[in-house]
Amino acid sequence: MLAPMSTWDPALYQDKHAFVWQYGRDLIGLLAPRSGERILDVGCGPGQLTAQIAAAGAEVTGIDSSPAMIAEARKNYPELRFELTDAGRMAYDRQFHAVFSNAALHWVRDAEAAAAGMARALEPGGRLVVELGGKGNVQQLRDAISRALETFHLPIPESPWFYPVIGEYAAMLERHGLAVNYAALFDRPTPLAGGLGDWIAMFGGHFLAAVRPEQRESFVRQVEEYAGPALWRDGKWFADYRRLRITAARY
């Protein structure tokens, strides 16, 4: 299942965090969708990348575990198919020519179940194209948030994310019948249109759970103080993203 979030806010996601799906356009190039193909988009969010895959003529099913995101996707693209489904509990069986996922699988607590489900969803010879947070993703930002929690004498919660190295994730896919043919772990420093406060509000609800509402503004200022030397440059905030990109084929 997905790691718990206090809420997913589609409006904030689309307004301040469009970079998540915009970077995914490059991933669609690796997918190379073709007319008539059946493709599964795992963790589709508000549906922008699902729609771009469909524009190639593919028959796409977008899934997400967030009711708010699925509702937004259906509103944005009523002509496409979206299903409320947890990536760790997929029940598809050899239904797709390809499985695609951008910036979603690091939220899945049971990564093994997700890998098994994606493999099972593919017909023999079908391809997998995914990108997720890799080892070290937003490490400097997480360290700044943890230091701020300590300063406020608040507990540091367990991370909800799964950030694997290449070998760990490739081996997992191989265990479920997927032959990995490309893997890369790379840095992608990413400017944040809404600053650190909006990033924490969007993706860090687990960090904010113990912070009282009246403390949150000063808490974010404290995070900024700790993160500034590493993540503030050229007049803007950056997130120290590190991405793991893998393609594979079903045996």
PDB file of C-alpha atoms in Angstrom:
ATOM      1  CA  MET A   1       0.000   0.000   0.000  1.00  0.00           C
ATOM      2  CA  LEU A   2       1.001   3.607  -0.284  1.00  0.00           C
ATOM      3  CA  ALA A   3       2.662   5.282   2.648  1.00  0.00           C
ATOM      4  CA  PRO A   4       0.119   7.319   4.602  1.00  0.00           C
ATOM      5  CA  MET A   5      -0.390  10.938   3.721  1.00  0.00           C
ATOM      6  CA  SER A   6      -2.484  13.459   5.627  1.00  0.00           C
ATOM      7  CA  THR A   7      -3.975  14.431   2.254  1.00  0.00           C
ATOM      8  CA  TRP A   8      -3.149  14.714  -1.410  1.00  0.00           C
ATOM      9  CA  ASP A   9      -4.028  18.177  -2.679  1.00  0.00           C
ATOM     10  CA  PRO A  10      -4.476  18.038  -6.496  1.00  0.00           C
ATOM     11  CA  ALA A  11      -4.702  21.832  -6.790  1.00  0.00           C
ATOM     12  CA  LEU A  12      -1.407  22.395  -4.960  1.00  0.00           C
ATOM     13  CA  TYR A  13       0.174  19.544  -6.909  1.00  0.00           C
ATOM     14  CA  GLN A  14      -0.771  21.023 -10.274  1.00  0.00           C
ATOM     15  CA  ASP A  15      -0.042  24.635  -9.293  1.00  0.00           C
ATOM     16  CA  LYS A  16       3.324  24.335  -7.562  1.00  0.00           C
ATOM     17  CA  HIS A  17       4.581  20.832  -8.352  1.00  0.00           C
ATOM     18  CA  ALA A  18       3.960  20.434 -12.078  1.00  0.00           C
ATOM     19  CA  PHE A  19       7.659  19.575 -12.411  1.00  0.00           C
ATOM     20  CA  VAL A  20       6.778  16.048 -11.206  1.00  0.00           C
ATOM     21  CA  TRP A  21       4.877  15.186 -14.370  1.00  0.00           C
ATOM     22  CA  GLN A  22       6.791  17.576 -16.637  1.00  0.00           C
ATOM     23  CA  TYR A  23      10.019  15.651 -16.032  1.00  0.00           C
ATOM     24  CA  GLY A  24       8.054  12.517 -16.852  1.00  0.00           C
ATOM     25  CA  ARG A  25       7.715  13.595 -20.477  1.00  0.00           C
ATOM     26  CA  ASP A  26      11.258  12.378 -21.046  1.00  0.00           C
ATOM     27  CA  LEU A  27      10.285   9.013 -19.580  1.00  0.00           C
ATOM     28  CA  ILE A  28       7.479   8.705 -22.134  1.00  0.00           C
ATOM     29  CA  GLY A  29      10.191   8.893 -24.775  1.00  0.00           C
ATOM     30  CA  LEU A  30      11.666   5.697 -23.328  1.00  0.00           C
ATOM     31  CA  LEU A  31       8.224   4.111 -23.218  1.00  0.00           C
ATOM     32  CA  ALA A  32       7.639   4.947 -26.913  1.00  0.00           C
ATOM     33  CA  PRO A  33       3.901   4.174 -26.801  1.00  0.00           C
ATOM     34  CA  ARG A  34       2.348   2.908 -30.021  1.00  0.00           C
ATOM     35  CA  SER A  35      -1.151   3.077 -31.409  1.00  0.00           C
ATOM     36  CA  GLY A  36      -3.314   0.207 -30.227  1.00  0.00           C
ATOM     37  CA  GLU A  37      -1.142  -0.773 -27.288  1.00  0.00           C
ATOM     38  CA  ARG A  38      -2.699  -1.373 -23.868  1.00  0.00           C
ATOM     39  CA  ILE A  39      -0.654   0.526 -21.260  1.00  0.00           C
ATOM     40  CA  LEU A  40      -0.988   0.773 -17.479  1.00  0.00           C
ATOM     41  CA  ASP A  41       0.067   4.066 -15.803  1.00  0.00           C
ATOM     42  CA  VAL A  42       0.843   3.277 -12.139  1.00  0.00           C
ATOM     43  CA  GLY A  43       0.459   6.280  -9.831  1.00  0.00           C
ATOM     44  CA  CYS A  44      -1.129   8.490 -12.476  1.00  0.00           C
ATOM     45  CA  GLY A  45      -1.934  11.460 -10.197  1.00  0.00           C
ATOM     46  CA  PRO A  46      -4.080  14.077 -12.001  1.00  0.00           C
ATOM     47  CA  GLY A  47      -3.530  12.290 -15.316  1.00  0.00           C
ATOM     48  CA  GLN A  48      -1.273  14.553 -17.385  1.00  0.00           C
ATOM     49  CA  LEU A  49       1.144  11.811 -18.403  1.00  0.00           C
ATOM     50  CA  THR A  50      -1.697   9.332 -18.905  1.00  0.00           C
ATOM     51  CA  ALA A  51      -3.149  11.762 -21.442  1.00  0.00           C
ATOM     52  CA  GLN A  52       0.186  12.165 -23.220  1.00  0.00           C
ATOM     53  CA  ILE A  53       0.507   8.388 -23.558  1.00  0.00           C
ATOM     54  CA  ALA A  54      -3.055   8.204 -24.880  1.00  0.00           C
ATOM     55  CA  ALA A  55      -2.224  10.895 -27.451  1.00  0.00           C
ATOM     56  CA  ALA A  56       0.041   8.366 -29.156  1.00  0.00           C
ATOM     57  CA  GLY A  57      -3.023   6.218 -29.795  1.00  0.00           C
ATOM     58  CA  ALA A  58      -2.524   3.799 -26.907  1.00  0.00           C
ATOM     59  CA  GLU A  59      -5.366   2.499 -24.766  1.00  0.00           C
ATOM     60  CA  VAL A  60      -4.303   3.654 -21.295  1.00  0.00           C
ATOM     61  CA  THR A  61      -5.554   2.811 -17.820  1.00  0.00           C
ATOM     62  CA  GLY A  62      -4.381   5.181 -15.078  1.00  0.00           C
ATOM     63  CA  ILE A  63      -4.405   3.979 -11.472  1.00  0.00           C
ATOM     64  CA  ASP A  64      -3.799   5.796  -8.198  1.00  0.00           C
ATOM     65  CA  SER A  65      -4.598   5.071  -4.561  1.00  0.00           C
ATOM     66  CA  SER A  66      -5.680   8.675  -3.861  1.00  0.00           C
ATOM     67  CA  PRO A  67      -9.412   9.327  -4.323  1.00  0.00           C
ATOM     68  CA  ALA A  68      -8.675  13.046  -4.718  1.00  0.00           C
ATOM     69  CA  MET A  69      -6.145  12.432  -7.483  1.00  0.00           C
ATOM     70  CA  ILE A  70      -8.424  10.010  -9.333  1.00  0.00           C
ATOM     71  CA  ALA A  71     -11.310  12.474  -9.094  1.00  0.00           C
ATOM     72  CA  GLU A  72      -9.072  15.218 -10.526  1.00  0.00           C
ATOM     73  CA  ALA A  73      -7.822  12.957 -13.322  1.00  0.00           C
ATOM     74  CA  ARG A  74     -11.384  12.052 -14.311  1.00  0.00           C
ATOM     75  CA  LYS A  75     -12.300  15.741 -14.322  1.00  0.00           C
ATOM     76  CA  ASN A  76      -9.232  16.678 -16.373  1.00  0.00           C
ATOM     77  CA  TYR A  77      -9.582  13.845 -18.903  1.00  0.00           C
ATOM     78  CA  PRO A  78     -13.124  12.417 -18.828  1.00  0.00           C
ATOM     79  CA  GLU A  79     -12.486  10.460 -22.009  1.00  0.00           C
ATOM     80  CA  LEU A  80      -9.763   8.324 -20.375  1.00  0.00           C
ATOM     81  CA  ARG A  81      -9.991   5.406 -17.964  1.00  0.00           C
ATOM     82  CA  PHE A  82      -8.883   5.897 -14.359  1.00  0.00           C
ATOM     83  CA  GLU A  83      -9.222   3.411 -11.514  1.00  0.00           C
ATOM     84  CA  LEU A  84      -8.815   3.812  -7.764  1.00  0.00           C
ATOM     85  CA  THR A  85      -6.287   1.062  -7.133  1.00  0.00           C
ATOM     86  CA  ASP A  86      -3.369   0.591  -4.733  1.00  0.00           C
ATOM     87  CA  ALA A  87      -0.124  -0.226  -6.550  1.00  0.00           C
ATOM     88  CA  GLY A  88       0.623  -2.895  -3.944  1.00  0.00           C
ATOM     89  CA  ARG A  89      -2.685  -4.665  -4.561  1.00  0.00           C
ATOM     90  CA  MET A  90      -3.052  -4.742  -8.325  1.00  0.00           C
ATOM     91  CA  ALA A  91      -5.038  -7.693  -9.671  1.00  0.00           C
ATOM     92  CA  TYR A  92      -4.297  -7.361 -13.400  1.00  0.00           C
ATOM     93  CA  ASP A  93      -3.241 -10.526 -15.221  1.00  0.00           C
ATOM     94  CA  ARG A  94      -1.353 -10.284 -18.549  1.00  0.00           C
ATOM     95  CA  GLN A  95      -3.582  -7.443 -19.695  1.00  0.00           C
ATOM     96  CA  PHE A  96      -0.996  -4.877 -20.837  1.00  0.00           C
ATOM     97  CA  HIS A  97       1.706  -4.452 -23.451  1.00  0.00           C
ATOM     98  CA  ALA A  98       3.516  -1.984 -21.164  1.00  0.00           C
ATOM     99  CA  VAL A  99       3.546  -0.686 -17.583  1.00  0.00           C
ATOM    100  CA  PHE A 100       4.660   2.887 -16.933  1.00  0.00           C
ATOM    101  CA  SER A 101       5.220   4.730 -13.663  1.00  0.00           C
ATOM    102  CA  ASN A 102       6.670   8.156 -12.891  1.00  0.00           C
ATOM    103  CA  ALA A 103       7.497   9.445  -9.377  1.00  0.00           C
ATOM    104  CA  ALA A 104       5.067   7.130  -7.596  1.00  0.00           C
ATOM    105  CA  LEU A 105       6.650   3.811  -6.650  1.00  0.00           C
ATOM    106  CA  HIS A 106       8.798   5.250  -3.853  1.00  0.00           C
ATOM    107  CA  TRP A 107       5.503   5.856  -1.987  1.00  0.00           C
ATOM    108  CA  VAL A 108       4.567   2.158  -2.036  1.00  0.00           C
ATOM    109  CA  ARG A 109       5.383   0.531   1.291  1.00  0.00           C
ATOM    110  CA  ASP A 110       5.197  -3.016  -0.077  1.00  0.00           C
ATOM    111  CA  ALA A 111       7.570  -2.567  -2.984  1.00  0.00           C
ATOM    112  CA  GLU A 112       7.791  -6.330  -3.474  1.00  0.00           C
ATOM    113  CA  ALA A 113       4.028  -6.580  -3.983  1.00  0.00           C
ATOM    114  CA  ALA A 114       4.102  -3.692  -6.456  1.00  0.00           C
ATOM    115  CA  ALA A 115       6.904  -5.337  -8.438  1.00  0.00           C
ATOM    116  CA  ALA A 116       4.973  -8.605  -8.520  1.00  0.00           C
ATOM    117  CA  GLY A 117       1.782  -6.825  -9.566  1.00  0.00           C
ATOM    118  CA  MET A 118       3.458  -4.917 -12.388  1.00  0.00           C
ATOM    119  CA  ALA A 119       5.092  -8.086 -13.692  1.00  0.00           C
ATOM    120  CA  ARG A 120       1.813  -9.989 -13.510  1.00  0.00           C
ATOM    121  CA  ALA A 121       0.016  -7.201 -15.383  1.00  0.00           C
ATOM    122  CA  LEU A 122       2.328  -7.586 -18.391  1.00  0.00           C
ATOM    123  CA  GLU A 123       1.868 -10.057 -21.180  1.00  0.00           C
ATOM    124  CA  PRO A 124       5.005 -12.086 -22.051  1.00  0.00           C
ATOM    125  CA  GLY A 125       7.469  -9.771 -23.781  1.00  0.00           C
ATOM    126  CA  GLY A 126       5.733  -6.702 -22.386  1.00  0.00           C
ATOM    127  CA  ARG A 127       7.884  -3.827 -21.200  1.00  0.00           C
ATOM    128  CA  LEU A 128       8.256  -1.910 -17.953  1.00  0.00           C
ATOM    129  CA  VAL A 129       9.375   1.741 -17.851  1.00  0.00           C
ATOM    130  CA  VAL A 130       9.576   3.338 -14.399  1.00  0.00           C
ATOM    131  CA  GLU A 131      11.223   6.192 -12.545  1.00  0.00           C
ATOM    132  CA  LEU A 132      11.190   6.677  -8.775  1.00  0.00           C
ATOM    133  CA  GLY A 133      13.219   8.272  -6.043  1.00  0.00           C
ATOM    134  CA  GLY A 134      16.577   6.533  -5.628  1.00  0.00           C
ATOM    135  CA  LYS A 135      19.024   6.164  -2.746  1.00  0.00           C
ATOM    136  CA  GLY A 136      19.852   9.612  -1.353  1.00  0.00           C
ATOM    137  CA  ASN A 137      16.756  11.330  -2.760  1.00  0.00           C
ATOM    138  CA  VAL A 138      16.049  14.664  -0.982  1.00  0.00           C
ATOM    139  CA  GLN A 139      18.570  13.651   1.674  1.00  0.00           C
ATOM    140  CA  GLN A 140      19.682  17.221   2.440  1.00  0.00           C
ATOM    141  CA  LEU A 141      16.078  18.386   2.657  1.00  0.00           C
ATOM    142  CA  ARG A 142      15.173  15.482   4.938  1.00  0.00           C
ATOM    143  CA  ASP A 143      18.178  16.238   7.146  1.00  0.00           C
ATOM    144  CA  ALA A 144      17.083  19.888   7.479  1.00  0.00           C
ATOM    145  CA  ILE A 145      13.542  18.842   8.401  1.00  0.00           C
ATOM    146  CA  SER A 146      14.852  16.354  10.982  1.00  0.00           C
ATOM    147  CA  ARG A 147      17.090  19.026  12.546  1.00  0.00           C
ATOM    148  CA  ALA A 148      14.107  21.403  12.736  1.00  0.00           C
ATOM    149  CA  LEU A 149      11.997  18.726  14.450  1.00  0.00           C
ATOM    150  CA  GLU A 150      14.785  18.222  16.984  1.00  0.00           C
ATOM    151  CA  THR A 151      14.971  21.984  17.550  1.00  0.00           C
ATOM    152  CA  PHE A 152      11.219  21.991  18.248  1.00  0.00           C
ATOM    153  CA  HIS A 153      11.650  18.959  20.549  1.00  0.00           C
ATOM    154  CA  LEU A 154       9.391  16.878  18.317  1.00  0.00           C
ATOM    155  CA  PRO A 155       9.778  13.214  17.308  1.00  0.00           C
ATOM    156  CA  ILE A 156      11.284  12.352  13.945  1.00  0.00           C
ATOM    157  CA  PRO A 157       8.868   9.999  12.179  1.00  0.00           C
ATOM    158  CA  GLU A 158       9.862   6.925  10.242  1.00  0.00           C
ATOM    159  CA  SER A 159      10.356   7.680   6.572  1.00  0.00           C
ATOM    160  CA  PRO A 160       7.339   6.743   4.419  1.00  0.00           C
ATOM    161  CA  TRP A 161       9.528   6.422   1.327  1.00  0.00           C
ATOM    162  CA  PHE A 162      11.363   3.581  -0.376  1.00  0.00           C
ATOM    163  CA  TYR A 163      14.513   4.895  -2.045  1.00  0.00           C
ATOM    164  CA  PRO A 164      16.459   1.892  -3.407  1.00  0.00           C
ATOM    165  CA  VAL A 165      19.817   1.538  -5.110  1.00  0.00           C
ATOM    166  CA  ILE A 166      19.966   0.048  -8.597  1.00  0.00           C
ATOM    167  CA  GLY A 167      20.951  -3.440  -7.475  1.00  0.00           C
ATOM    168  CA  GLU A 168      18.213  -3.668  -4.863  1.00  0.00           C
ATOM    169  CA  TYR A 169      15.413  -2.664  -7.214  1.00  0.00           C
ATOM    170  CA  ALA A 170      16.731  -4.550 -10.245  1.00  0.00           C
ATOM    171  CA  ALA A 171      17.007  -7.748  -8.197  1.00  0.00           C
ATOM    172  CA  MET A 172      13.432  -7.306  -6.990  1.00  0.00           C
ATOM    173  CA  LEU A 173      12.143  -6.980 -10.548  1.00  0.00           C
ATOM    174  CA  GLU A 174      14.192  -9.991 -11.669  1.00  0.00           C
ATOM    175  CA  ARG A 175      12.643 -12.108  -8.887  1.00  0.00           C
ATOM    176  CA  HIS A 176       9.262 -11.516 -10.485  1.00  0.00           C
ATOM    177  CA  GLY A 177      10.200 -12.388 -14.034  1.00  0.00           C
ATOM    178  CA  LEU A 178      11.306  -9.013 -15.367  1.00  0.00           C
ATOM    179  CA  ALA A 179      14.606  -8.815 -17.265  1.00  0.00           C
ATOM    180  CA  VAL A 180      16.202  -5.435 -16.556  1.00  0.00           C
ATOM    181  CA  ASN A 181      17.807  -3.969 -19.670  1.00  0.00           C
ATOM    182  CA  TYR A 182      18.566  -0.405 -18.540  1.00  0.00           C
ATOM    183  CA  ALA A 183      19.118   1.182 -15.127  1.00  0.00           C
ATOM    184  CA  ALA A 184      20.467   4.580 -14.057  1.00  0.00           C
ATOM    185  CA  LEU A 185      20.672   6.455 -10.757  1.00  0.00           C
ATOM    186  CA  PHE A 186      21.237  10.167 -11.262  1.00  0.00           C
ATOM    187  CA  ASP A 187      20.972  13.565  -9.553  1.00  0.00           C
ATOM    188  CA  ARG A 188      18.265  15.985 -10.650  1.00  0.00           C
ATOM    189  CA  PRO A 189      18.392  19.220  -8.608  1.00  0.00           C
ATOM    190  CA  THR A 190      14.903  20.637  -9.024  1.00  0.00           C
ATOM    191  CA  PRO A 191      13.792  24.263  -8.497  1.00  0.00           C
ATOM    192  CA  LEU A 192      10.730  24.599  -6.290  1.00  0.00           C
ATOM    193  CA  ALA A 193       8.192  27.163  -7.480  1.00  0.00           C
ATOM    194  CA  GLY A 194       6.493  27.248  -4.095  1.00  0.00           C
ATOM    195  CA  GLY A 195       9.616  27.023  -1.947  1.00  0.00           C
ATOM    196  CA  LEU A 196      10.266  24.564   0.855  1.00  0.00           C
ATOM    197  CA  GLY A 197       7.009  25.319   2.651  1.00  0.00           C
ATOM    198  CA  ASP A 198       4.843  24.180  -0.255  1.00  0.00           C
ATOM    199  CA  TRP A 199       7.019  21.109  -0.808  1.00  0.00           C
ATOM    200  CA  ILE A 200       6.609  20.067   2.829  1.00  0.00           C
ATOM    201  CA  ALA A 201       2.861  20.753   2.679  1.00  0.00           C
ATOM    202  CA  MET A 202       2.523  18.623  -0.461  1.00  0.00           C
ATOM    203  CA  PHE A 203       4.848  15.712   0.261  1.00  0.00           C
ATOM    204  CA  GLY A 204       5.809  15.938   3.937  1.00  0.00           C
ATOM    205  CA  GLY A 205       2.547  15.558   5.808  1.00  0.00           C
ATOM    206  CA  HIS A 206       4.111  12.848   7.959  1.00  0.00           C
ATOM    207  CA  PHE A 207       6.735  15.375   9.151  1.00  0.00           C
ATOM    208  CA  LEU A 208       4.091  17.992   9.948  1.00  0.00           C
ATOM    209  CA  ALA A 209       1.828  15.643  11.908  1.00  0.00           C
ATOM    210  CA  ALA A 210       3.441  16.573  15.251  1.00  0.00           C
ATOM    211  CA  VAL A 211       3.800  20.298  14.466  1.00  0.00           C
ATOM    212  CA  ARG A 212       0.957  22.384  15.857  1.00  0.00           C
ATOM    213  CA  PRO A 213      -0.753  24.599  13.239  1.00  0.00           C
ATOM    214  CA  GLU A 214       0.384  27.780  14.982  1.00  0.00           C
ATOM    215  CA  GLN A 215       4.004  26.513  14.878  1.00  0.00           C
ATOM    216  CA  ARG A 216       4.145  25.625  11.212  1.00  0.00           C
ATOM    217  CA  GLU A 217       5.274  28.956   9.836  1.00  0.00           C
ATOM    218  CA  SER A 218       8.173  29.181  12.285  1.00  0.00           C
ATOM    219  CA  PHE A 219       8.928  25.490  11.695  1.00  0.00           C
ATOM    220  CA  VAL A 220       9.315  26.095   7.949  1.00  0.00           C
ATOM    221  CA  ARG A 221      11.573  29.085   8.651  1.00  0.00           C
ATOM    222  CA  GLN A 222      13.733  26.810  10.788  1.00  0.00           C
ATOM    223  CA  VAL A 223      13.922  24.238   7.992  1.00  0.00           C
ATOM    224  CA  GLU A 224      14.947  27.010   5.599  1.00  0.00           C
ATOM    225  CA  GLU A 225      17.702  28.116   7.954  1.00  0.00           C
ATOM    226  CA  TYR A 226      19.171  24.618   8.100  1.00  0.00           C
ATOM    227  CA  ALA A 227      18.663  23.865   4.384  1.00  0.00           C
ATOM    228  CA  GLY A 228      19.837  27.224   3.048  1.00  0.00           C
ATOM    229  CA  PRO A 229      23.558  26.480   2.615  1.00  0.00           C
ATOM    230  CA  ALA A 230      22.824  23.427   0.471  1.00  0.00           C
ATOM    231  CA  LEU A 231      19.518  24.148  -1.229  1.00  0.00           C
ATOM    232  CA  TRP A 232      19.243  27.940  -1.779  1.00  0.00           C
ATOM    233  CA  ARG A 233      21.031  29.319  -4.809  1.00  0.00           C
ATOM    234  CA  ASP A 234      20.446  31.774  -7.630  1.00  0.00           C
ATOM    235  CA  GLY A 235      17.525  33.278  -5.734  1.00  0.00           C
ATOM    236  CA  LYS A 236      15.467  30.107  -5.466  1.00  0.00           C
ATOM    237  CA  TRP A 237      15.008  26.915  -3.487  1.00  0.00           C
ATOM    238  CA  PHE A 238      15.995  23.552  -4.919  1.00  0.00           C
ATOM    239  CA  ALA A 239      15.112  20.011  -3.889  1.00  0.00           C
ATOM    240  CA  ASP A 240      18.030  17.594  -4.070  1.00  0.00           C
ATOM    241  CA  TYR A 241      16.226  14.961  -6.099  1.00  0.00           C
ATOM    242  CA  ARG A 242      17.984  11.734  -7.022  1.00  0.00           C
ATOM    243  CA  ARG A 243      16.126   9.504  -9.450  1.00  0.00           C
ATOM    244  CA  LEU A 244      16.255   5.820 -10.292  1.00  0.00           C
ATOM    245  CA  ARG A 245      15.171   5.011 -13.858  1.00  0.00           C
ATOM    246  CA  ILE A 246      14.727   1.402 -15.008  1.00  0.00           C
ATOM    247  CA  THR A 247      13.381  -0.366 -18.070  1.00  0.00           C
ATOM    248  CA  ALA A 248      12.711  -4.090 -18.212  1.00  0.00           C
ATOM    249  CA  ALA A 249      10.862  -6.746 -20.195  1.00  0.00           C
ATOM    250  CA  ARG A 250       8.629  -9.600 -19.063  1.00  0.00           C
ATOM    251  CA  TYR A 251      10.102 -13.042 -19.587  1.00  0.00           C
TER     252      TYR A 251
END
